Amino acid sequence: MKGSEGKLRVAAIGDLHVMEDSVAPYRELFTEIAGAADVLVLCGDLTNFGKTSEAEILADDIRACAIPVLGVLGNHDYECGQPEKVAEILHEAGMTMLGEQAVEVEGVGFAGVKGFMGGYGRGELAPFGEPVAKAFVDEAMNEARKLENGLRSLRTERSVAVLHYSPTVETLAGEPTEIYQYLGSQRLADAIDRFDHVKAVVHGHAHHGKYEGKTPGGTPVFNVAQFVLLPLFGRPYAVLEV
Ligand SMILES: [Fe+2]
Ligand SMILES: [Fe+2]
């Protein structure tokens, strides 16, 4: 069953933070989601420390999920220094890892990256001075460029941008303003706002942020960190019709 007017029902959840002592932590939830949506998008921090043992546990739940699963890693998935191993385990379980490549699901495009920090507006860090400061900003620029390339490769009229870090401060409300610049980068929004076909942006990372916001260009943005969604909806995932 599809959503209204033939739209794709996109379930989204971020910040799963699977730990190595968990037992099938998302098995039941993914079964519920498969009954409520056509595709499941995971917005990073899939594991708590980026351990392969944590990824294997989530991989089993992904294998048992009856709808397509796609998404991006988060900063926690990098903690053990082996994000490519985490991604490989999840990919082998059937999850489509966004990044260099974008995908189409039943006419709707999906492009995504983890993103990076760096701030917004006047608070955006510039690539100036020490090499390490430039390298930091380079990372934010590279992620934005990857996102832009993914979005440009799509030929769909409707698409979804999938991130871990936030492209806007609007969905950070509730977090301390002092840490906004570590929760995302406006460079991600700059990439998104170049394309009319992006109908929604989903991200995680800001556990204490706000569900809804917009990019400066007006694209709807949803913070789907499960800790934001649970008190709001009584369930830890969002369903968007795209
Ligand atoms: Fe998180
Ligand atoms: Fe995070």
PDB file of C-alpha atoms and ligand atoms in Angstrom:
ATOM      1  CA  MET A   1       0.000   0.000   0.000  1.00  0.00           C
ATOM      2  CA  LYS A   2       1.268   3.444  -0.956  1.00  0.00           C
ATOM      3  CA  GLY A   3       0.756   6.815   0.706  1.00  0.00           C
ATOM      4  CA  SER A   4      -1.827   9.355  -0.442  1.00  0.00           C
ATOM      5  CA  GLU A   5      -1.785  10.300  -4.147  1.00  0.00           C
ATOM      6  CA  GLY A   6       0.734   7.572  -4.887  1.00  0.00           C
ATOM      7  CA  LYS A   7       3.416   9.200  -2.762  1.00  0.00           C
ATOM      8  CA  LEU A   8       6.263   7.188  -1.294  1.00  0.00           C
ATOM      9  CA  ARG A   9       6.072   6.682   2.461  1.00  0.00           C
ATOM     10  CA  VAL A  10       9.562   7.314   3.802  1.00  0.00           C
ATOM     11  CA  ALA A  11      10.258   6.208   7.374  1.00  0.00           C
ATOM     12  CA  ALA A  12      13.283   7.911   8.915  1.00  0.00           C
ATOM     13  CA  ILE A  13      15.170   7.418  12.146  1.00  0.00           C
ATOM     14  CA  GLY A  14      18.563   8.607  13.315  1.00  0.00           C
ATOM     15  CA  ASP A  15      20.857   7.829  16.220  1.00  0.00           C
ATOM     16  CA  LEU A  16      20.216   4.150  16.757  1.00  0.00           C
ATOM     17  CA  HIS A  17      23.432   3.838  18.814  1.00  0.00           C
ATOM     18  CA  VAL A  18      23.397   0.031  18.810  1.00  0.00           C
ATOM     19  CA  MET A  19      25.578  -1.418  21.594  1.00  0.00           C
ATOM     20  CA  GLU A  20      27.372  -4.746  21.614  1.00  0.00           C
ATOM     21  CA  ASP A  21      25.289  -6.184  24.439  1.00  0.00           C
ATOM     22  CA  SER A  22      22.002  -5.476  22.606  1.00  0.00           C
ATOM     23  CA  VAL A  23      19.831  -8.380  21.492  1.00  0.00           C
ATOM     24  CA  ALA A  24      17.901  -7.733  18.257  1.00  0.00           C
ATOM     25  CA  PRO A  25      17.359  -4.104  19.410  1.00  0.00           C
ATOM     26  CA  TYR A  26      15.468  -2.975  16.301  1.00  0.00           C
ATOM     27  CA  ARG A  27      13.873  -6.235  15.134  1.00  0.00           C
ATOM     28  CA  GLU A  28      10.342  -5.419  16.317  1.00  0.00           C
ATOM     29  CA  LEU A  29      10.547  -1.752  15.398  1.00  0.00           C
ATOM     30  CA  PHE A  30      11.699  -2.501  11.838  1.00  0.00           C
ATOM     31  CA  THR A  31       8.789  -4.944  11.478  1.00  0.00           C
ATOM     32  CA  GLU A  32       6.387  -2.215  12.605  1.00  0.00           C
ATOM     33  CA  ILE A  33       7.988   0.296  10.214  1.00  0.00           C
ATOM     34  CA  ALA A  34       7.774  -2.150   7.298  1.00  0.00           C
ATOM     35  CA  GLY A  35       4.008  -2.092   7.816  1.00  0.00           C
ATOM     36  CA  ALA A  36       3.849   1.694   7.889  1.00  0.00           C
ATOM     37  CA  ALA A  37       6.289   2.765   5.163  1.00  0.00           C
ATOM     38  CA  ASP A  38       7.711   1.819   1.750  1.00  0.00           C
ATOM     39  CA  VAL A  39      11.350   2.568   2.531  1.00  0.00           C
ATOM     40  CA  LEU A  40      13.417   3.004   5.713  1.00  0.00           C
ATOM     41  CA  VAL A  41      16.091   5.698   5.961  1.00  0.00           C
ATOM     42  CA  LEU A  42      18.731   5.535   8.719  1.00  0.00           C
ATOM     43  CA  CYS A  43      20.393   8.874   9.554  1.00  0.00           C
ATOM     44  CA  GLY A  44      23.667   7.856  11.152  1.00  0.00           C
ATOM     45  CA  ASP A  45      25.053   6.982  14.589  1.00  0.00           C
ATOM     46  CA  LEU A  46      23.911   3.493  13.730  1.00  0.00           C
ATOM     47  CA  THR A  47      26.409   2.052  16.225  1.00  0.00           C
ATOM     48  CA  ASN A  48      27.490   3.506  19.547  1.00  0.00           C
ATOM     49  CA  PHE A  49      31.261   3.250  19.063  1.00  0.00           C
ATOM     50  CA  GLY A  50      31.741   2.097  15.473  1.00  0.00           C
ATOM     51  CA  LYS A  51      32.572  -1.471  16.572  1.00  0.00           C
ATOM     52  CA  THR A  52      32.094  -4.291  14.086  1.00  0.00           C
ATOM     53  CA  SER A  53      30.312  -6.295  16.822  1.00  0.00           C
ATOM     54  CA  GLU A  54      27.737  -3.494  17.098  1.00  0.00           C
ATOM     55  CA  ALA A  55      27.332  -3.325  13.319  1.00  0.00           C
ATOM     56  CA  GLU A  56      26.759  -7.107  13.135  1.00  0.00           C
ATOM     57  CA  ILE A  57      23.887  -6.802  15.619  1.00  0.00           C
ATOM     58  CA  LEU A  58      22.199  -4.087  13.558  1.00  0.00           C
ATOM     59  CA  ALA A  59      22.949  -6.025  10.356  1.00  0.00           C
ATOM     60  CA  ASP A  60      20.815  -8.924  11.620  1.00  0.00           C
ATOM     61  CA  ASP A  61      17.876  -6.585  12.203  1.00  0.00           C
ATOM     62  CA  ILE A  62      18.344  -5.014   8.753  1.00  0.00           C
ATOM     63  CA  ARG A  63      18.315  -8.497   7.179  1.00  0.00           C
ATOM     64  CA  ALA A  64      14.944  -9.102   8.835  1.00  0.00           C
ATOM     65  CA  CYS A  65      13.466  -5.805   7.564  1.00  0.00           C
ATOM     66  CA  ALA A  66      10.959  -6.352   4.750  1.00  0.00           C
ATOM     67  CA  ILE A  67      11.357  -2.926   3.041  1.00  0.00           C
ATOM     68  CA  PRO A  68      14.464  -1.368   1.437  1.00  0.00           C
ATOM     69  CA  VAL A  69      16.861   0.195   3.960  1.00  0.00           C
ATOM     70  CA  LEU A  70      19.224   3.009   3.026  1.00  0.00           C
ATOM     71  CA  GLY A  71      21.168   5.704   4.805  1.00  0.00           C
ATOM     72  CA  VAL A  72      24.416   7.186   6.016  1.00  0.00           C
ATOM     73  CA  LEU A  73      26.866   6.736   8.890  1.00  0.00           C
ATOM     74  CA  GLY A  74      27.275   9.206  11.753  1.00  0.00           C
ATOM     75  CA  ASN A  75      30.241  10.411  13.769  1.00  0.00           C
ATOM     76  CA  HIS A  76      29.812   7.595  16.322  1.00  0.00           C
ATOM     77  CA  ASP A  77      30.303   5.061  13.519  1.00  0.00           C
ATOM     78  CA  TYR A  78      33.793   6.552  13.022  1.00  0.00           C
ATOM     79  CA  GLU A  79      34.898   6.270  16.666  1.00  0.00           C
ATOM     80  CA  CYS A  80      36.898   3.023  16.283  1.00  0.00           C
ATOM     81  CA  GLY A  81      38.573   4.285  13.112  1.00  0.00           C
ATOM     82  CA  GLN A  82      36.975   1.689  10.827  1.00  0.00           C
ATOM     83  CA  PRO A  83      33.857   3.277   9.309  1.00  0.00           C
ATOM     84  CA  GLU A  84      34.430   1.406   6.038  1.00  0.00           C
ATOM     85  CA  LYS A  85      34.167  -1.912   7.930  1.00  0.00           C
ATOM     86  CA  VAL A  86      30.934  -0.801   9.622  1.00  0.00           C
ATOM     87  CA  ALA A  87      29.546   0.285   6.235  1.00  0.00           C
ATOM     88  CA  GLU A  88      30.597  -3.004   4.628  1.00  0.00           C
ATOM     89  CA  ILE A  89      28.819  -5.095   7.278  1.00  0.00           C
ATOM     90  CA  LEU A  90      25.607  -3.080   6.867  1.00  0.00           C
ATOM     91  CA  HIS A  91      25.893  -3.150   3.081  1.00  0.00           C
ATOM     92  CA  GLU A  92      26.251  -6.934   3.130  1.00  0.00           C
ATOM     93  CA  ALA A  93      23.034  -7.080   5.159  1.00  0.00           C
ATOM     94  CA  GLY A  94      21.259  -5.304   2.308  1.00  0.00           C
ATOM     95  CA  MET A  95      21.440  -1.656   3.380  1.00  0.00           C
ATOM     96  CA  THR A  96      22.226   0.848   0.622  1.00  0.00           C
ATOM     97  CA  MET A  97      24.972   3.146   1.874  1.00  0.00           C
ATOM     98  CA  LEU A  98      24.526   6.583   0.334  1.00  0.00           C
ATOM     99  CA  GLY A  99      27.553   8.729  -0.372  1.00  0.00           C
ATOM    100  CA  GLU A 100      29.215   8.895  -3.729  1.00  0.00           C
ATOM    101  CA  GLN A 101      26.213   7.137  -5.205  1.00  0.00           C
ATOM    102  CA  ALA A 102      22.583   8.249  -5.067  1.00  0.00           C
ATOM    103  CA  VAL A 103      19.675   5.847  -5.578  1.00  0.00           C
ATOM    104  CA  GLU A 104      16.112   5.884  -6.790  1.00  0.00           C
ATOM    105  CA  VAL A 105      13.289   4.041  -5.014  1.00  0.00           C
ATOM    106  CA  GLU A 106       9.984   3.895  -6.880  1.00  0.00           C
ATOM    107  CA  GLY A 107      10.564   7.231  -8.586  1.00  0.00           C
ATOM    108  CA  VAL A 108      11.942   9.094  -5.576  1.00  0.00           C
ATOM    109  CA  GLY A 109      15.646   9.938  -5.420  1.00  0.00           C
ATOM    110  CA  PHE A 110      17.828   9.609  -2.325  1.00  0.00           C
ATOM    111  CA  ALA A 111      21.247  11.228  -1.972  1.00  0.00           C
ATOM    112  CA  GLY A 112      23.119  11.497   1.273  1.00  0.00           C
ATOM    113  CA  VAL A 113      26.315  12.002   3.211  1.00  0.00           C
ATOM    114  CA  LYS A 114      27.279  12.047   6.861  1.00  0.00           C
ATOM    115  CA  GLY A 115      28.067  15.751   6.614  1.00  0.00           C
ATOM    116  CA  PHE A 116      30.312  17.527   9.075  1.00  0.00           C
ATOM    117  CA  MET A 117      30.453  20.409  11.528  1.00  0.00           C
ATOM    118  CA  GLY A 118      31.567  23.980  10.877  1.00  0.00           C
ATOM    119  CA  GLY A 119      28.716  26.305  11.786  1.00  0.00           C
ATOM    120  CA  TYR A 120      26.167  28.545  10.140  1.00  0.00           C
ATOM    121  CA  GLY A 121      25.890  32.056   8.767  1.00  0.00           C
ATOM    122  CA  ARG A 122      28.242  34.481  10.489  1.00  0.00           C
ATOM    123  CA  GLY A 123      29.410  31.611  12.705  1.00  0.00           C
ATOM    124  CA  GLU A 124      30.670  29.523   9.795  1.00  0.00           C
ATOM    125  CA  LEU A 125      34.362  28.652  10.132  1.00  0.00           C
ATOM    126  CA  ALA A 126      36.436  29.829   7.147  1.00  0.00           C
ATOM    127  CA  PRO A 127      39.415  27.970   5.604  1.00  0.00           C
ATOM    128  CA  PHE A 128      42.040  30.393   6.895  1.00  0.00           C
ATOM    129  CA  GLY A 129      45.330  30.232   8.778  1.00  0.00           C
ATOM    130  CA  GLU A 130      46.681  27.029  10.287  1.00  0.00           C
ATOM    131  CA  PRO A 131      46.728  23.890   8.125  1.00  0.00           C
ATOM    132  CA  VAL A 132      44.633  22.023  10.692  1.00  0.00           C
ATOM    133  CA  ALA A 133      41.938  24.731  10.533  1.00  0.00           C
ATOM    134  CA  LYS A 134      41.929  24.452   6.750  1.00  0.00           C
ATOM    135  CA  ALA A 135      41.741  20.643   6.937  1.00  0.00           C
ATOM    136  CA  PHE A 136      38.740  20.932   9.258  1.00  0.00           C
ATOM    137  CA  VAL A 137      36.900  23.220   6.856  1.00  0.00           C
ATOM    138  CA  ASP A 138      37.970  21.025   3.918  1.00  0.00           C
ATOM    139  CA  GLU A 139      36.111  18.115   5.484  1.00  0.00           C
ATOM    140  CA  ALA A 140      32.895  20.169   5.638  1.00  0.00           C
ATOM    141  CA  MET A 141      33.379  21.332   2.052  1.00  0.00           C
ATOM    142  CA  ASN A 142      34.080  17.801   0.812  1.00  0.00           C
ATOM    143  CA  GLU A 143      30.942  16.441   2.410  1.00  0.00           C
ATOM    144  CA  ALA A 144      28.867  19.263   0.891  1.00  0.00           C
ATOM    145  CA  ARG A 145      30.448  18.603  -2.504  1.00  0.00           C
ATOM    146  CA  LYS A 146      29.689  14.885  -2.279  1.00  0.00           C
ATOM    147  CA  LEU A 147      26.086  15.695  -1.433  1.00  0.00           C
ATOM    148  CA  GLU A 148      25.841  18.117  -4.330  1.00  0.00           C
ATOM    149  CA  ASN A 149      27.254  15.512  -6.743  1.00  0.00           C
ATOM    150  CA  GLY A 150      24.785  12.909  -5.491  1.00  0.00           C
ATOM    151  CA  LEU A 151      21.834  15.273  -5.857  1.00  0.00           C
ATOM    152  CA  ARG A 152      22.976  16.353  -9.305  1.00  0.00           C
ATOM    153  CA  SER A 153      23.133  12.729 -10.490  1.00  0.00           C
ATOM    154  CA  LEU A 154      19.424  12.233  -9.726  1.00  0.00           C
ATOM    155  CA  ARG A 155      16.899  12.515 -12.530  1.00  0.00           C
ATOM    156  CA  THR A 156      13.859  12.334 -10.269  1.00  0.00           C
ATOM    157  CA  GLU A 157      11.275  15.091  -9.786  1.00  0.00           C
ATOM    158  CA  ARG A 158      11.204  14.402  -6.047  1.00  0.00           C
ATOM    159  CA  SER A 159      14.152  13.533  -3.878  1.00  0.00           C
ATOM    160  CA  VAL A 160      15.244  13.311  -0.261  1.00  0.00           C
ATOM    161  CA  ALA A 161      18.604  14.449   1.121  1.00  0.00           C
ATOM    162  CA  VAL A 162      19.843  12.160   3.909  1.00  0.00           C
ATOM    163  CA  LEU A 163      22.347  13.486   6.465  1.00  0.00           C
ATOM    164  CA  HIS A 164      23.663  12.892   9.934  1.00  0.00           C
ATOM    165  CA  TYR A 165      24.761  16.477  10.682  1.00  0.00           C
ATOM    166  CA  SER A 166      22.217  19.285  10.390  1.00  0.00           C
ATOM    167  CA  PRO A 167      22.121  21.728   7.457  1.00  0.00           C
ATOM    168  CA  THR A 168      20.307  24.371   9.530  1.00  0.00           C
ATOM    169  CA  VAL A 169      20.156  25.823  13.044  1.00  0.00           C
ATOM    170  CA  GLU A 170      16.355  25.633  12.974  1.00  0.00           C
ATOM    171  CA  THR A 171      16.249  21.953  13.931  1.00  0.00           C
ATOM    172  CA  LEU A 172      18.895  22.479  16.629  1.00  0.00           C
ATOM    173  CA  ALA A 173      16.636  24.570  18.874  1.00  0.00           C
ATOM    174  CA  GLY A 174      16.804  22.968  22.305  1.00  0.00           C
ATOM    175  CA  GLU A 175      20.529  22.279  22.092  1.00  0.00           C
ATOM    176  CA  PRO A 176      22.932  24.737  23.801  1.00  0.00           C
ATOM    177  CA  THR A 177      23.687  27.507  21.278  1.00  0.00           C
ATOM    178  CA  GLU A 178      27.394  27.195  22.206  1.00  0.00           C
ATOM    179  CA  ILE A 179      27.572  23.827  20.412  1.00  0.00           C
ATOM    180  CA  TYR A 180      25.526  24.657  17.284  1.00  0.00           C
ATOM    181  CA  GLN A 181      28.695  24.883  15.168  1.00  0.00           C
ATOM    182  CA  TYR A 182      29.563  21.280  16.122  1.00  0.00           C
ATOM    183  CA  LEU A 183      26.138  19.979  15.121  1.00  0.00           C
ATOM    184  CA  GLY A 184      26.334  20.759  11.441  1.00  0.00           C
ATOM    185  CA  SER A 185      27.236  23.047   8.607  1.00  0.00           C
ATOM    186  CA  GLN A 186      25.396  25.524   6.431  1.00  0.00           C
ATOM    187  CA  ARG A 187      27.499  24.277   3.517  1.00  0.00           C
ATOM    188  CA  LEU A 188      25.140  21.280   3.407  1.00  0.00           C
ATOM    189  CA  ALA A 189      22.154  23.608   2.994  1.00  0.00           C
ATOM    190  CA  ASP A 190      23.978  25.549   0.281  1.00  0.00           C
ATOM    191  CA  ALA A 191      24.320  22.297  -1.695  1.00  0.00           C
ATOM    192  CA  ILE A 192      20.669  21.308  -1.116  1.00  0.00           C
ATOM    193  CA  ASP A 193      19.282  24.696  -2.079  1.00  0.00           C
ATOM    194  CA  ARG A 194      20.816  24.414  -5.563  1.00  0.00           C
ATOM    195  CA  PHE A 195      18.176  21.808  -6.484  1.00  0.00           C
ATOM    196  CA  ASP A 196      14.401  22.210  -6.840  1.00  0.00           C
ATOM    197  CA  HIS A 197      13.819  18.457  -6.691  1.00  0.00           C
ATOM    198  CA  VAL A 198      14.780  18.096  -3.018  1.00  0.00           C
ATOM    199  CA  LYS A 199      11.441  17.892  -1.206  1.00  0.00           C
ATOM    200  CA  ALA A 200      12.735  16.925   2.228  1.00  0.00           C
ATOM    201  CA  VAL A 201      15.964  16.711   4.215  1.00  0.00           C
ATOM    202  CA  VAL A 202      16.337  14.281   7.115  1.00  0.00           C
ATOM    203  CA  HIS A 203      19.157  14.351   9.656  1.00  0.00           C
ATOM    204  CA  GLY A 204      20.030  13.182  13.146  1.00  0.00           C
ATOM    205  CA  HIS A 205      22.898  13.967  15.566  1.00  0.00           C
ATOM    206  CA  ALA A 206      21.078  16.721  17.523  1.00  0.00           C
ATOM    207  CA  HIS A 207      19.494  14.511  20.187  1.00  0.00           C
ATOM    208  CA  HIS A 208      17.936  17.503  21.971  1.00  0.00           C
ATOM    209  CA  GLY A 209      16.940  19.480  18.887  1.00  0.00           C
ATOM    210  CA  LYS A 210      13.616  20.198  17.221  1.00  0.00           C
ATOM    211  CA  TYR A 211      11.740  18.098  14.658  1.00  0.00           C
ATOM    212  CA  GLU A 212      10.922  20.621  11.928  1.00  0.00           C
ATOM    213  CA  GLY A 213      12.794  23.439  10.230  1.00  0.00           C
ATOM    214  CA  LYS A 214      13.823  24.747   6.819  1.00  0.00           C
ATOM    215  CA  THR A 215      17.029  25.478   4.950  1.00  0.00           C
ATOM    216  CA  PRO A 216      17.679  29.161   4.135  1.00  0.00           C
ATOM    217  CA  GLY A 217      16.272  28.363   0.665  1.00  0.00           C
ATOM    218  CA  GLY A 218      13.042  26.995   2.147  1.00  0.00           C
ATOM    219  CA  THR A 219      13.556  23.223   1.799  1.00  0.00           C
ATOM    220  CA  PRO A 220      11.814  21.366   4.663  1.00  0.00           C
ATOM    221  CA  VAL A 221      14.255  19.802   7.138  1.00  0.00           C
ATOM    222  CA  PHE A 222      13.396  17.119   9.703  1.00  0.00           C
ATOM    223  CA  ASN A 223      15.544  16.178  12.691  1.00  0.00           C
ATOM    224  CA  VAL A 224      14.742  12.471  13.028  1.00  0.00           C
ATOM    225  CA  ALA A 225      17.065  11.669  15.943  1.00  0.00           C
ATOM    226  CA  GLN A 226      14.997   9.067  17.761  1.00  0.00           C
ATOM    227  CA  PHE A 227      15.272  11.008  21.019  1.00  0.00           C
ATOM    228  CA  VAL A 228      13.505  13.958  19.364  1.00  0.00           C
ATOM    229  CA  LEU A 229      10.761  11.804  17.837  1.00  0.00           C
ATOM    230  CA  LEU A 230       9.873   9.550  20.759  1.00  0.00           C
ATOM    231  CA  PRO A 231       8.408  12.266  23.036  1.00  0.00           C
ATOM    232  CA  LEU A 232       6.727  13.925  20.041  1.00  0.00           C
ATOM    233  CA  PHE A 233       5.072  10.949  18.327  1.00  0.00           C
ATOM    234  CA  GLY A 234       5.247   8.204  20.949  1.00  0.00           C
ATOM    235  CA  ARG A 235       7.401   6.228  18.495  1.00  0.00           C
ATOM    236  CA  PRO A 236      11.055   6.733  17.569  1.00  0.00           C
ATOM    237  CA  TYR A 237      10.609   7.221  13.802  1.00  0.00           C
ATOM    238  CA  ALA A 238       8.999   9.691  11.429  1.00  0.00           C
ATOM    239  CA  VAL A 239       7.025   8.868   8.286  1.00  0.00           C
ATOM    240  CA  LEU A 240       7.158  11.447   5.493  1.00  0.00           C
ATOM    241  CA  GLU A 241       5.146  11.248   2.299  1.00  0.00           C
ATOM    242  CA  VAL A 242       7.337  12.265  -0.622  1.00  0.00           C
TER     243      VAL A 242
HETATM  244 FE    FE B   1      23.782  10.399  18.073  1.00  0.00          FE
HETATM  245 FE    FE B   2      26.129  12.068  16.024  1.00  0.00          FE
END
